[in-house]
């Protein structure tokens, strides 16, 4: 309803990313699914709205967990060219081509008969922050969601490779 107000503040995204992922898939964890957070930074202080980026990550990881019965879910991010790139990939049920064309429509029916606002809200928040969101999925083969949001970095320290 265009009533969202951004409050970008510098914070350590490297410390928050894991928590956002676990908050999203926490209620949907299953024994046959491997959950992995790939966090390549020791410190990444960026200027972004932590509340809204947390909502996006939480929704994407929750969706992945809901529709993955076995296999894996991997959440990853990178920071390049003044942009934050977030990827959530799962080996879940996937989305049919017909459903994929409506996945960002409000109240679009999902494969299990639910109607949802999660992805349309993610898209709206992402675009409100000046970013983009894309989905690639194949029925029975899983889903990959990419989110790109422009933001300024204040401190960038990658983890040392072992």
Coordinates of C-alpha atoms in Angstrom, one line a residue:
X1 CA 0.0 0.0 0.0
X2 CA 3.0 2.3 -0.4
X3 CA 3.2 2.7 3.3
X4 CA 6.7 1.3 3.8
X5 CA 9.5 3.6 5.0
X6 CA 13.1 2.6 4.5
X7 CA 15.6 3.0 7.3
X8 CA 19.0 2.1 6.0
X9 CA 21.6 2.0 8.7
X10 CA 25.1 0.6 8.7
X11 CA 25.2 -2.9 10.3
X12 CA 27.2 -6.1 10.0
X13 CA 25.3 -8.2 7.4
X14 CA 27.8 -11.1 7.8
X15 CA 26.7 -11.5 11.4
X16 CA 23.0 -11.1 10.6
X17 CA 22.7 -13.3 7.5
X18 CA 22.9 -16.7 9.3
X19 CA 20.2 -15.6 11.8
X20 CA 17.9 -14.4 9.0
X21 CA 18.3 -17.8 7.2
X22 CA 17.7 -19.9 10.4
X23 CA 14.7 -17.7 11.3
X24 CA 13.1 -18.5 7.9
X25 CA 13.6 -22.2 7.7
X26 CA 13.5 -22.9 11.5
X27 CA 9.9 -23.9 11.7
X28 CA 10.1 -26.1 8.6
X29 CA 13.2 -28.2 9.1
X30 CA 13.1 -31.8 8.1
X31 CA 15.4 -34.7 8.8
X32 CA 16.1 -35.5 5.1
X33 CA 17.1 -32.0 4.2
X34 CA 20.6 -30.4 4.6
X35 CA 20.5 -26.7 5.4
X36 CA 23.6 -24.7 4.5
X37 CA 24.5 -21.1 4.9
X38 CA 27.4 -19.9 2.8
X39 CA 28.8 -16.8 4.5
X40 CA 32.0 -15.7 2.8
X41 CA 32.6 -12.6 4.9
X42 CA 34.1 -12.2 8.4
X43 CA 32.7 -8.6 8.4
X44 CA 30.5 -6.9 5.9
X45 CA 29.1 -3.6 7.2
X46 CA 26.6 -2.3 4.7
X47 CA 24.1 0.4 4.7
X48 CA 20.7 -1.2 4.2
X49 CA 17.4 -1.7 6.0
X50 CA 18.1 -4.8 8.2
X51 CA 14.4 -5.3 9.0
X52 CA 13.3 -5.5 5.4
X53 CA 16.3 -7.5 4.1
X54 CA 15.6 -9.9 7.0
X55 CA 12.0 -10.2 6.0
X56 CA 13.0 -11.1 2.4
X57 CA 15.7 -13.6 3.4
X58 CA 13.3 -15.1 6.0
X59 CA 10.5 -15.5 3.4
X60 CA 12.8 -17.0 0.7
X61 CA 14.3 -19.5 3.1
X62 CA 10.9 -20.4 4.6
X63 CA 9.5 -21.0 1.1
X64 CA 12.5 -23.2 0.2
X65 CA 12.1 -25.2 3.4
X66 CA 8.3 -25.7 3.0
X67 CA 8.7 -27.2 -0.5
X68 CA 11.8 -29.3 0.0
X69 CA 11.2 -32.7 1.4
X70 CA 14.7 -34.1 0.9
X71 CA 18.0 -32.9 -0.5
X72 CA 19.3 -29.5 0.3
X73 CA 18.8 -25.8 0.7
X74 CA 21.7 -23.4 0.3
X75 CA 21.6 -19.7 1.1
X76 CA 24.6 -17.6 -0.1
X77 CA 25.4 -13.9 -0.6
X78 CA 28.2 -11.8 -2.1
X79 CA 28.9 -8.1 -2.2
X80 CA 30.2 -6.6 -5.5
X81 CA 30.0 -3.3 -7.4
X82 CA 28.0 -1.6 -4.6
X83 CA 25.4 -4.4 -4.7
X84 CA 24.4 -7.2 -2.3
X85 CA 23.6 -10.4 -4.2
X86 CA 21.6 -13.1 -2.3
X87 CA 20.8 -16.6 -3.6
X88 CA 18.6 -19.2 -2.1
X89 CA 18.7 -22.6 -3.9
X90 CA 16.7 -25.7 -3.1
X91 CA 16.2 -29.2 -4.4
X92 CA 12.5 -29.1 -3.6
X93 CA 9.4 -29.7 -5.6
X94 CA 9.9 -26.8 -8.0
X95 CA 7.3 -24.7 -9.7
X96 CA 5.4 -25.5 -12.9
X97 CA 6.0 -23.1 -15.8
X98 CA 2.4 -21.9 -15.5
X99 CA 2.7 -21.1 -11.8
X100 CA 6.1 -19.6 -12.3
X101 CA 4.6 -16.9 -14.6
X102 CA 2.3 -15.9 -11.8
X103 CA 4.6 -16.4 -8.8
X104 CA 4.8 -12.7 -8.0
X105 CA 1.0 -12.1 -8.4
X106 CA -0.8 -11.4 -5.1
X107 CA -2.9 -14.4 -4.0
X108 CA -1.6 -16.6 -6.8
X109 CA -2.3 -20.3 -6.1
X110 CA 0.7 -22.5 -5.2
X111 CA 1.2 -26.1 -6.1
X112 CA -0.3 -27.2 -2.7
X113 CA -3.4 -25.0 -3.2
X114 CA -2.3 -22.2 -0.9
X115 CA -2.6 -18.6 -2.0
X116 CA 0.2 -16.4 -0.8
X117 CA 1.6 -12.9 -0.4
X118 CA 5.1 -13.9 0.6
X119 CA 6.8 -13.6 -2.8
X120 CA 4.8 -10.5 -4.0
X121 CA 5.8 -8.8 -0.7
X122 CA 9.5 -9.8 -1.3
X123 CA 9.3 -8.4 -4.8
X124 CA 7.7 -5.2 -3.6
X125 CA 10.3 -4.7 -0.8
X126 CA 13.2 -5.6 -3.1
X127 CA 12.1 -3.1 -5.7
X128 CA 11.4 -0.4 -3.1
X129 CA 15.0 -0.8 -2.0
X130 CA 16.0 -0.3 -5.7
X131 CA 16.8 -4.0 -6.3
X132 CA 15.6 -6.9 -8.4
X133 CA 14.4 -10.4 -7.7
X134 CA 14.4 -13.3 -10.1
X135 CA 13.3 -17.0 -9.9
X136 CA 14.3 -20.0 -11.9
X137 CA 12.5 -23.2 -11.2
X138 CA 11.6 -26.5 -12.8
X139 CA 8.9 -28.8 -11.5
X140 CA 10.5 -31.7 -9.6
X141 CA 14.0 -30.1 -9.8
X142 CA 14.0 -27.3 -7.3
X143 CA 14.2 -23.5 -7.3
X144 CA 16.8 -20.8 -7.3
X145 CA 15.9 -17.2 -6.2
X146 CA 18.3 -14.3 -6.8
X147 CA 17.9 -11.0 -5.1
X148 CA 20.1 -8.0 -5.9
X149 CA 20.0 -4.8 -3.8
X150 CA 22.2 -1.7 -4.2
X151 CA 23.9 -0.6 -1.0
X152 CA 27.0 1.1 0.2
X153 CA 29.7 -0.9 2.1
X154 CA 31.7 0.6 4.9
X155 CA 33.8 -2.4 5.9
X156 CA 34.5 -5.5 3.8
X157 CA 36.5 -8.4 5.2
X158 CA 36.3 -11.7 3.5
X159 CA 37.0 -14.9 5.4
X160 CA 40.4 -16.3 4.9
X161 CA 40.4 -19.4 2.7
X162 CA 41.7 -22.5 4.4

